[in-house]
Amino acid sequence: MRKAYKAHILFTREKDHFDVVENGCIAVENGCVVGIASSPEALGCAASDVIDFGDRLLIPAMNDVHVHAPQYRNLGIAMDLELLPWLANYTFPEEARYADLAYAERMYRRFVYDLWRNGTMRCAAFATVHLEATRLLMDLFHEAGMGALVGKVNMDRDCPEALRETLVEAEEACAALVQAYGNDPLVRPIMTPRFIPSCTPALLHLCGELAQLHGLPVQSHLSENTGEIELVRSLEPDSRNYADAYNRYGLFGQTPTIMAHCVWSAGEEMELMRQNDILVAHCPTSNFNLSSGMAPIRAFLDAGIRVGLGSDISGGHTLSIFRTMVYAIQASKMHYQRDRNRSFLTLSEAFWLATKSGGSVFGRVGSFEPGYEFDALVIDDSDLNHDDYPLLQRLERFIYLGDDRHIVHRFCRGREITL
Ligand code: GUN
Ligand code: FE
């Protein structure tokens, strides 16, 4: 059945400007956008099929292309170390607790609820090395009706014994998740070798084979921290750079691939990212908190490299992709102070990263063009709009000042999601 929603519609078909339709109608059928017009009749809808949101804003829902579900308990704590000791001291001990399914359920339920609360309808999530808890997380997304690429983490070295898997376990777990969720329209498995230091060459090789065998996308971490990069150089002396190491294992664009951070990627590594159509998950909150650095996002965009935004909790301290947009803009302004040849990110660019650009890993997601899946948020900014701001400034104020209390409806693939 065709339905229409009426509101002030804002989205970014292209990164350089917003499409704004004041008092527009958007028609949705079978979960997808049919078109936008000024009246429902022009869209083949009866006036009685229109849901009128009045003076509210209607925008695409947020996409979080890099998040660690089992780090939820550590949100907002343990910010005193850089990446490698942070993993060893805070992150691995917490992830080990997900062997306990009751604990996993309690925490994962809160995590999924919090994503929803913050307006994120799709995410690419790392779980832990545990099959059962990962399966549970997929079930929770499925139950909620939200979209997720969920990765059972692969790791077998330089970590506590409790988080170490065998090659046979890795292969069997992958087959089990493909069996359970291989054909789901919203929740799907993604191959997730944690990063080169956590995986033996044999495991990396297996991950590459399994991704190709099952046609699974891949997610991992790349060039986040200088200490990590040194370590990878010593572990993979025959590779030209960190990205080349993944590439040699078939984990770098042989299937659709998300690489988180890329703070220090440049030169040949950047060229390989472009050639292999890697999606960079830019996680500015995490990069600030773990003192990793500032990723050269403008240089990536200029080079034609795809970029989306990630919360990377609990390296990042907020699940809000709106907050993350603001940090992305601020980080790019700090970059600009060092290199005036590269302009900083604009609001429309940050919005586009969080919606259409990041959404591309989930299919036709993140825009309101015809054929796009209708993932949307309705924003009631009446308490922020006390002086009749123009529509674009209303959106800007919501992004900078607003929070989940302003999000009054959430849609994923055409369905209203209420948790
Ligand atoms: N690199 C490997 N594992 C992790 C992780 O859990 N968080 C971050 N930020 N980087 C990583
Ligand atoms: Fe991460």
Tab-separated table of C-alpha atoms and ligand atoms in Angstrom:
chain	number	residue	atom	x	y	z
A	1	MET	CA	0.000	0.000	0.000
A	2	ARG	CA	1.181	3.461	-0.903
A	3	LYS	CA	1.469	5.941	1.968
A	4	ALA	CA	2.523	9.552	2.046
A	5	TYR	CA	4.175	11.589	4.794
A	6	LYS	CA	3.978	15.346	4.892
A	7	ALA	CA	6.577	17.553	6.606
A	8	HIS	CA	9.540	19.798	5.782
A	9	ILE	CA	11.825	17.383	3.935
A	10	LEU	CA	15.624	17.781	4.018
A	11	PHE	CA	18.238	15.396	2.620
A	12	THR	CA	21.506	15.367	0.663
A	13	ARG	CA	21.422	13.813	-2.792
A	14	GLU	CA	24.873	15.336	-3.266
A	15	LYS	CA	27.395	16.346	-0.672
A	16	ASP	CA	27.549	20.028	-1.527
A	17	HIS	CA	23.990	21.064	-0.831
A	18	PHE	CA	20.762	20.108	0.864
A	19	ASP	CA	17.597	19.294	-1.027
A	20	VAL	CA	14.885	21.153	0.887
A	21	VAL	CA	11.158	20.739	0.271
A	22	GLU	CA	9.028	22.903	2.507
A	23	ASN	CA	5.688	21.242	3.326
A	24	GLY	CA	6.529	18.396	0.976
A	25	CYS	CA	4.903	14.988	0.605
A	26	ILE	CA	6.984	11.854	0.284
A	27	ALA	CA	5.307	8.694	-1.014
A	28	VAL	CA	6.472	5.287	0.211
A	29	GLU	CA	5.558	1.857	-1.122
A	30	ASN	CA	6.999	-1.559	-0.206
A	31	GLY	CA	9.461	0.166	2.105
A	32	CYS	CA	10.890	2.386	-0.614
A	33	VAL	CA	10.548	6.017	-1.619
A	34	VAL	CA	8.369	6.524	-4.697
A	35	GLY	CA	8.770	10.283	-5.007
A	36	ILE	CA	8.420	13.699	-3.440
A	37	ALA	CA	5.846	16.318	-4.454
A	38	SER	CA	3.981	19.251	-3.020
A	39	SER	CA	0.660	17.394	-2.863
A	40	PRO	CA	-0.323	13.749	-2.253
A	41	GLU	CA	-2.442	13.651	-5.433
A	42	ALA	CA	0.663	14.277	-7.523
A	43	LEU	CA	2.070	11.062	-5.992
A	44	GLY	CA	-0.981	8.920	-6.624
A	45	CYS	CA	-2.093	9.032	-2.979
A	46	ALA	CA	-5.503	9.882	-1.603
A	47	ALA	CA	-5.551	12.704	0.923
A	48	SER	CA	-6.725	10.126	3.489
A	49	ASP	CA	-3.477	8.146	3.056
A	50	VAL	CA	-1.376	11.109	4.164
A	51	ILE	CA	0.214	11.222	7.593
A	52	ASP	CA	0.771	14.888	8.310
A	53	PHE	CA	3.715	15.724	10.578
A	54	GLY	CA	2.916	19.429	10.403
A	55	ASP	CA	5.775	21.835	11.100
A	56	ARG	CA	8.306	19.067	11.789
A	57	LEU	CA	11.464	18.151	9.889
A	58	LEU	CA	11.728	14.847	8.014
A	59	ILE	CA	15.295	13.669	7.372
A	60	PRO	CA	16.997	10.375	6.484
A	61	ALA	CA	17.859	8.212	9.518
A	62	MET	CA	21.460	7.943	10.683
A	63	ASN	CA	23.879	5.203	9.615
A	64	ASP	CA	26.708	4.226	11.990
A	65	VAL	CA	29.315	2.406	9.918
A	66	HIS	CA	31.583	1.446	12.822
A	67	VAL	CA	30.460	0.530	16.324
A	68	HIS	CA	31.486	-2.053	18.965
A	69	ALA	CA	28.297	-3.367	20.590
A	70	PRO	CA	30.074	-5.178	23.488
A	71	GLN	CA	31.932	-2.040	24.555
A	72	TYR	CA	28.653	-0.454	25.640
A	73	ARG	CA	29.410	-0.778	29.370
A	74	ASN	CA	32.661	1.160	28.872
A	75	LEU	CA	30.922	4.135	27.303
A	76	GLY	CA	32.359	7.335	28.740
A	77	ILE	CA	35.078	5.744	30.891
A	78	ALA	CA	38.713	4.677	30.493
A	79	MET	CA	40.004	7.462	28.252
A	80	ASP	CA	43.495	7.619	29.724
A	81	LEU	CA	45.371	5.285	27.362
A	82	GLU	CA	46.200	5.008	23.673
A	83	LEU	CA	44.858	2.186	21.535
A	84	LEU	CA	47.009	-0.877	22.320
A	85	PRO	CA	47.129	-0.583	26.144
A	86	TRP	CA	43.482	0.593	26.077
A	87	LEU	CA	42.498	-2.664	24.338
A	88	ALA	CA	44.522	-4.809	26.741
A	89	ASN	CA	43.438	-3.069	29.951
A	90	TYR	CA	39.805	-2.120	29.380
A	91	THR	CA	38.349	-3.538	26.190
A	92	PHE	CA	39.402	-7.193	26.071
A	93	PRO	CA	38.406	-7.854	29.719
A	94	GLU	CA	34.937	-6.404	29.026
A	95	GLU	CA	34.494	-8.354	25.780
A	96	ALA	CA	35.431	-11.579	27.607
A	97	ARG	CA	32.247	-11.168	29.696
A	98	TYR	CA	30.138	-11.899	26.584
A	99	ALA	CA	30.749	-15.615	27.047
A	100	ASP	CA	27.902	-15.164	29.552
A	101	LEU	CA	24.702	-15.015	27.488
A	102	ALA	CA	22.617	-13.484	30.249
A	103	TYR	CA	25.089	-10.622	30.546
A	104	ALA	CA	25.222	-10.280	26.761
A	105	GLU	CA	21.444	-10.074	26.526
A	106	ARG	CA	21.177	-7.426	29.231
A	107	MET	CA	23.832	-5.232	27.663
A	108	TYR	CA	22.937	-5.803	23.989
A	109	ARG	CA	19.279	-4.915	24.650
A	110	ARG	CA	20.335	-1.587	26.101
A	111	PHE	CA	22.751	-1.044	23.240
A	112	VAL	CA	20.112	-1.618	20.534
A	113	TYR	CA	17.657	0.598	22.395
A	114	ASP	CA	20.246	3.380	22.641
A	115	LEU	CA	21.028	3.212	18.917
A	116	TRP	CA	17.317	3.501	18.212
A	117	ARG	CA	16.949	6.353	20.708
A	118	ASN	CA	19.713	8.270	18.918
A	119	GLY	CA	18.097	7.862	15.509
A	120	THR	CA	20.519	5.289	14.079
A	121	MET	CA	18.507	2.786	12.040
A	122	ARG	CA	21.467	0.974	10.447
A	123	CYS	CA	24.873	0.076	11.746
A	124	ALA	CA	27.910	-2.013	10.961
A	125	ALA	CA	28.666	-3.546	14.346
A	126	PHE	CA	31.483	-5.571	15.830
A	127	ALA	CA	30.247	-8.142	18.357
A	128	THR	CA	32.776	-10.357	20.169
A	129	VAL	CA	34.483	-13.634	19.303
A	130	HIS	CA	31.519	-15.536	20.829
A	131	LEU	CA	29.097	-17.163	18.378
A	132	GLU	CA	26.074	-17.404	20.703
A	133	ALA	CA	26.222	-13.797	21.870
A	134	THR	CA	26.703	-12.602	18.286
A	135	ARG	CA	23.669	-14.582	17.184
A	136	LEU	CA	21.733	-13.002	20.040
A	137	LEU	CA	22.713	-9.507	18.906
A	138	MET	CA	21.487	-10.331	15.396
A	139	ASP	CA	18.203	-11.612	16.854
A	140	LEU	CA	17.776	-8.363	18.797
A	141	PHE	CA	18.247	-6.233	15.671
A	142	HIS	CA	15.855	-8.499	13.800
A	143	GLU	CA	13.254	-8.242	16.568
A	144	ALA	CA	13.612	-4.437	16.552
A	145	GLY	CA	13.244	-4.198	12.760
A	146	MET	CA	16.497	-2.277	12.435
A	147	GLY	CA	19.218	-2.844	9.852
A	148	ALA	CA	22.639	-4.166	10.834
A	149	LEU	CA	25.730	-5.793	9.466
A	150	VAL	CA	26.902	-7.791	12.482
A	151	GLY	CA	30.381	-9.253	12.775
A	152	LYS	CA	31.420	-12.113	14.996
A	153	VAL	CA	34.931	-10.921	15.713
A	154	ASN	CA	37.806	-13.087	14.513
A	155	MET	CA	40.889	-13.065	16.746
A	156	ASP	CA	43.499	-15.616	17.759
A	157	ARG	CA	46.618	-13.844	18.965
A	158	ASP	CA	47.903	-11.226	21.375
A	159	CYS	CA	44.731	-11.298	23.473
A	160	PRO	CA	43.464	-13.086	26.600
A	161	GLU	CA	43.055	-16.858	26.215
A	162	ALA	CA	39.283	-16.462	26.663
A	163	LEU	CA	38.991	-14.416	23.453
A	164	ARG	CA	41.121	-16.690	21.300
A	165	GLU	CA	39.440	-18.920	18.707
A	166	THR	CA	40.729	-21.815	16.602
A	167	LEU	CA	40.525	-21.876	12.817
A	168	VAL	CA	37.866	-24.595	13.009
A	169	GLU	CA	35.763	-22.523	15.401
A	170	ALA	CA	36.074	-19.489	13.111
A	171	GLU	CA	34.933	-21.484	10.084
A	172	GLU	CA	32.027	-23.177	11.861
A	173	ALA	CA	30.773	-19.956	13.438
A	174	CYS	CA	30.829	-18.206	10.073
A	175	ALA	CA	28.817	-21.012	8.469
A	176	ALA	CA	26.289	-20.942	11.321
A	177	LEU	CA	25.681	-17.190	10.981
A	178	VAL	CA	25.375	-17.415	7.202
A	179	GLN	CA	22.889	-20.231	7.685
A	180	ALA	CA	20.835	-18.154	10.154
A	181	TYR	CA	21.006	-14.714	8.541
A	182	GLY	CA	22.423	-15.095	5.026
A	183	ASN	CA	19.186	-14.041	3.335
A	184	ASP	CA	17.680	-11.561	5.758
A	185	PRO	CA	16.829	-8.218	4.132
A	186	LEU	CA	17.937	-6.167	7.162
A	187	VAL	CA	20.335	-8.136	9.368
A	188	ARG	CA	23.344	-9.771	7.777
A	189	PRO	CA	26.702	-11.193	8.846
A	190	ILE	CA	29.926	-9.395	7.985
A	191	MET	CA	33.425	-10.917	8.123
A	192	THR	CA	35.256	-9.213	10.987
A	193	PRO	CA	38.960	-9.911	11.471
A	194	ARG	CA	39.562	-7.519	14.407
A	195	PHE	CA	42.803	-6.068	13.001
A	196	ILE	CA	46.134	-7.457	11.869
A	197	PRO	CA	47.721	-7.586	15.364
A	198	SER	CA	44.852	-9.760	16.717
A	199	CYS	CA	44.929	-12.365	13.908
A	200	THR	CA	47.555	-14.889	12.843
A	201	PRO	CA	48.333	-15.069	9.117
A	202	ALA	CA	46.422	-18.376	8.980
A	203	LEU	CA	43.284	-16.770	10.424
A	204	LEU	CA	43.533	-13.729	8.129
A	205	HIS	CA	43.876	-16.036	5.165
A	206	LEU	CA	40.837	-18.035	6.278
A	207	CYS	CA	38.788	-14.841	6.769
A	208	GLY	CA	39.579	-13.758	3.220
A	209	GLU	CA	38.550	-17.181	1.878
A	210	LEU	CA	35.310	-17.262	3.884
A	211	ALA	CA	34.330	-13.735	2.802
A	212	GLN	CA	34.670	-14.749	-0.822
A	213	LEU	CA	33.099	-18.182	-0.379
A	214	HIS	CA	29.959	-16.791	1.298
A	215	GLY	CA	29.961	-13.429	-0.510
A	216	LEU	CA	30.224	-11.563	2.797
A	217	PRO	CA	31.310	-7.962	3.227
A	218	VAL	CA	34.352	-7.285	5.415
A	219	GLN	CA	35.030	-4.812	8.229
A	220	SER	CA	38.205	-4.122	10.148
A	221	HIS	CA	40.516	-1.361	11.446
A	222	LEU	CA	43.221	0.379	9.441
A	223	SER	CA	46.054	2.767	10.372
A	224	GLU	CA	44.395	4.121	13.507
A	225	ASN	CA	47.374	4.705	15.794
A	226	THR	CA	51.100	5.147	15.194
A	227	GLY	CA	52.077	2.420	17.715
A	228	GLU	CA	49.674	0.004	16.005
A	229	ILE	CA	51.123	0.821	12.578
A	230	GLU	CA	54.678	0.123	13.837
A	231	LEU	CA	53.491	-3.206	15.208
A	232	VAL	CA	51.863	-4.156	11.904
A	233	ARG	CA	55.038	-3.239	10.046
A	234	SER	CA	56.964	-5.726	12.201
A	235	LEU	CA	54.271	-8.429	11.878
A	236	GLU	CA	53.938	-8.090	8.081
A	237	PRO	CA	57.432	-7.200	6.844
A	238	ASP	CA	56.656	-8.268	3.269
A	239	SER	CA	53.683	-5.919	2.844
A	240	ARG	CA	54.131	-2.469	1.354
A	241	ASN	CA	51.836	-0.914	3.955
A	242	TYR	CA	49.039	-1.835	6.409
A	243	ALA	CA	46.376	-1.821	3.660
A	244	ASP	CA	48.511	-3.998	1.422
A	245	ALA	CA	48.672	-6.603	4.211
A	246	TYR	CA	44.859	-6.883	4.231
A	247	ASN	CA	44.846	-6.895	0.435
A	248	ARG	CA	47.208	-9.857	0.314
A	249	TYR	CA	44.785	-11.828	2.498
A	250	GLY	CA	41.805	-10.978	0.245
A	251	LEU	CA	40.368	-8.633	2.865
A	252	PHE	CA	40.574	-5.317	1.093
A	253	GLY	CA	37.733	-4.751	-1.343
A	254	GLN	CA	37.553	-8.264	-2.822
A	255	THR	CA	34.063	-8.020	-1.296
A	256	PRO	CA	32.544	-4.696	-0.081
A	257	THR	CA	34.835	-3.517	2.715
A	258	ILE	CA	34.645	-1.005	5.578
A	259	MET	CA	37.925	0.113	7.153
A	260	ALA	CA	37.661	2.107	10.375
A	261	HIS	CA	39.798	5.164	11.112
A	262	CYS	CA	42.493	5.444	8.386
A	263	VAL	CA	43.922	8.320	10.447
A	264	TRP	CA	47.432	7.884	9.071
A	265	SER	CA	46.619	6.556	5.574
A	266	ALA	CA	48.369	8.414	2.755
A	267	GLY	CA	50.246	7.867	-0.512
A	268	GLU	CA	50.190	4.273	-1.765
A	269	GLU	CA	47.838	3.142	0.968
A	270	MET	CA	45.321	5.816	-0.024
A	271	GLU	CA	45.656	4.828	-3.650
A	272	LEU	CA	44.861	1.205	-2.783
A	273	MET	CA	41.822	2.360	-0.773
A	274	ARG	CA	40.557	4.236	-3.809
A	275	GLN	CA	41.252	1.457	-6.299
A	276	ASN	CA	39.550	-1.168	-4.133
A	277	ASP	CA	36.516	1.033	-3.347
A	278	ILE	CA	37.008	0.873	0.437
A	279	LEU	CA	34.489	2.701	2.625
A	280	VAL	CA	36.356	4.614	5.337
A	281	ALA	CA	34.524	4.686	8.676
A	282	HIS	CA	35.511	8.079	10.062
A	283	CYS	CA	35.274	8.036	13.865
A	284	PRO	CA	36.346	11.471	15.108
A	285	THR	CA	35.171	11.047	18.724
A	286	SER	CA	37.260	7.911	19.093
A	287	ASN	CA	40.239	9.491	17.352
A	288	PHE	CA	40.130	12.360	19.862
A	289	ASN	CA	39.575	10.196	22.957
A	290	LEU	CA	42.290	7.625	22.185
A	291	SER	CA	44.573	10.411	21.004
A	292	SER	CA	44.915	8.643	17.671
A	293	GLY	CA	45.030	11.729	15.435
A	294	MET	CA	42.774	13.355	12.847
A	295	ALA	CA	41.893	11.481	9.679
A	296	PRO	CA	42.434	13.454	6.441
A	297	ILE	CA	38.803	13.258	5.330
A	298	ARG	CA	39.000	16.146	2.866
A	299	ALA	CA	41.951	14.478	1.146
A	300	PHE	CA	39.975	11.208	0.959
A	301	LEU	CA	36.952	12.953	-0.575
A	302	ASP	CA	39.150	14.843	-3.048
A	303	ALA	CA	40.708	11.511	-4.067
A	304	GLY	CA	37.271	9.945	-4.632
A	305	ILE	CA	37.464	7.636	-1.591
A	306	ARG	CA	34.133	6.759	0.035
A	307	VAL	CA	33.604	7.837	3.660
A	308	GLY	CA	30.892	7.264	6.286
A	309	LEU	CA	30.665	8.162	9.977
A	310	GLY	CA	31.133	5.785	12.915
A	311	SER	CA	30.616	6.221	16.645
A	312	ASP	CA	33.248	3.555	17.437
A	313	ILE	CA	31.986	3.242	20.989
A	314	SER	CA	33.654	2.907	23.433
A	315	GLY	CA	36.702	4.518	21.849
A	316	GLY	CA	34.040	7.067	20.961
A	317	HIS	CA	31.916	8.249	23.889
A	318	THR	CA	28.588	8.861	22.144
A	319	LEU	CA	26.242	6.802	19.997
A	320	SER	CA	24.791	9.982	18.492
A	321	ILE	CA	25.727	10.345	14.840
A	322	PHE	CA	24.534	13.969	15.068
A	323	ARG	CA	27.224	14.603	17.722
A	324	THR	CA	29.649	12.712	15.500
A	325	MET	CA	28.861	15.030	12.555
A	326	VAL	CA	29.791	18.023	14.700
A	327	TYR	CA	33.080	16.406	15.777
A	328	ALA	CA	33.849	15.534	12.140
A	329	ILE	CA	33.405	19.176	11.173
A	330	GLN	CA	35.493	20.374	14.115
A	331	ALA	CA	38.290	17.881	13.398
A	332	SER	CA	38.409	19.040	9.789
A	333	LYS	CA	38.684	22.642	10.981
A	334	MET	CA	41.726	21.715	13.083
A	335	HIS	CA	43.221	20.050	9.995
A	336	TYR	CA	42.591	23.202	8.022
A	337	GLN	CA	44.672	25.170	10.495
A	338	ARG	CA	47.648	23.025	9.454
A	339	ASP	CA	46.897	22.843	5.733
A	340	ARG	CA	45.016	25.774	4.270
A	341	ASN	CA	44.985	24.131	0.845
A	342	ARG	CA	42.252	21.803	2.018
A	343	SER	CA	38.936	23.334	3.059
A	344	PHE	CA	37.063	22.061	6.104
A	345	LEU	CA	33.884	19.989	5.950
A	346	THR	CA	30.574	21.809	5.577
A	347	LEU	CA	27.340	20.868	7.303
A	348	SER	CA	25.894	19.360	4.135
A	349	GLU	CA	29.035	17.259	3.682
A	350	ALA	CA	28.908	15.945	7.248
A	351	PHE	CA	25.201	15.167	6.820
A	352	TRP	CA	25.871	13.399	3.532
A	353	LEU	CA	28.630	11.286	5.156
A	354	ALA	CA	26.164	10.156	7.844
A	355	THR	CA	23.314	9.461	5.427
A	356	LYS	CA	23.835	8.746	1.730
A	357	SER	CA	27.565	8.060	1.722
A	358	GLY	CA	27.677	5.803	4.807
A	359	GLY	CA	24.295	4.321	3.933
A	360	SER	CA	25.688	2.937	0.689
A	361	VAL	CA	27.069	-0.151	2.502
A	362	PHE	CA	23.521	-1.155	3.401
A	363	GLY	CA	22.101	-0.880	-0.133
A	364	ARG	CA	20.047	2.053	-1.413
A	365	VAL	CA	19.915	3.731	1.970
A	366	GLY	CA	20.458	7.287	3.216
A	367	SER	CA	18.609	9.430	0.676
A	368	PHE	CA	15.014	10.181	-0.317
A	369	GLU	CA	15.551	9.688	-4.036
A	370	PRO	CA	13.063	7.305	-5.701
A	371	GLY	CA	13.986	3.669	-5.048
A	372	TYR	CA	15.780	4.387	-1.772
A	373	GLU	CA	14.634	2.445	1.270
A	374	PHE	CA	12.599	4.768	3.479
A	375	ASP	CA	14.761	5.146	6.613
A	376	ALA	CA	13.683	8.394	8.221
A	377	LEU	CA	13.459	10.500	11.370
A	378	VAL	CA	10.853	13.068	12.263
A	379	ILE	CA	12.328	15.941	14.266
A	380	ASP	CA	10.234	18.140	16.520
A	381	ASP	CA	12.456	21.171	17.073
A	382	SER	CA	9.718	23.485	18.324
A	383	ASP	CA	11.654	24.280	21.521
A	384	LEU	CA	14.744	25.166	19.449
A	385	ASN	CA	12.817	27.163	16.855
A	386	HIS	CA	11.760	30.028	19.073
A	387	ASP	CA	12.611	32.726	16.539
A	388	ASP	CA	11.351	31.401	13.190
A	389	TYR	CA	14.650	30.240	11.798
A	390	PRO	CA	14.783	29.224	8.110
A	391	LEU	CA	14.552	25.439	7.547
A	392	LEU	CA	18.265	24.871	7.021
A	393	GLN	CA	19.153	26.739	10.196
A	394	ARG	CA	16.527	24.726	12.060
A	395	LEU	CA	18.278	21.558	10.930
A	396	GLU	CA	21.670	23.006	11.834
A	397	ARG	CA	20.479	23.960	15.308
A	398	PHE	CA	19.030	20.493	15.839
A	399	ILE	CA	22.331	18.900	14.776
A	400	TYR	CA	24.366	21.132	17.097
A	401	LEU	CA	21.955	21.544	20.014
A	402	GLY	CA	19.381	18.791	19.755
A	403	ASP	CA	19.250	15.257	21.112
A	404	ASP	CA	17.060	12.169	21.159
A	405	ARG	CA	14.207	14.080	22.818
A	406	HIS	CA	13.674	15.889	19.531
A	407	ILE	CA	13.338	12.664	17.524
A	408	VAL	CA	9.629	11.857	17.607
A	409	HIS	CA	9.299	9.130	14.921
A	410	ARG	CA	11.793	6.667	13.458
A	411	PHE	CA	11.355	4.595	10.292
A	412	CYS	CA	13.461	1.770	8.926
A	413	ARG	CA	12.698	0.358	5.487
A	414	GLY	CA	9.247	1.952	5.507
A	415	ARG	CA	8.196	0.625	8.909
A	416	GLU	CA	7.827	2.818	11.952
A	417	ILE	CA	10.090	1.420	14.677
A	418	THR	CA	8.873	1.831	18.245
A	419	LEU	CA	10.863	0.228	21.065
B	1	GUN	N1	41.485	-1.824	16.870
B	1	GUN	C1	41.298	-3.125	17.170
B	1	GUN	N2	40.266	-3.291	18.014
B	1	GUN	C2	39.781	-2.063	18.257
B	1	GUN	C3	38.703	-1.573	19.057
B	1	GUN	O1	37.978	-2.314	19.730
B	1	GUN	N3	38.501	-0.231	19.042
B	1	GUN	C4	39.292	0.621	18.308
B	1	GUN	N4	39.037	1.921	18.342
B	1	GUN	N5	40.301	0.187	17.560
B	1	GUN	C5	40.545	-1.139	17.539
B	2	FE	FE	36.758	0.235	16.341
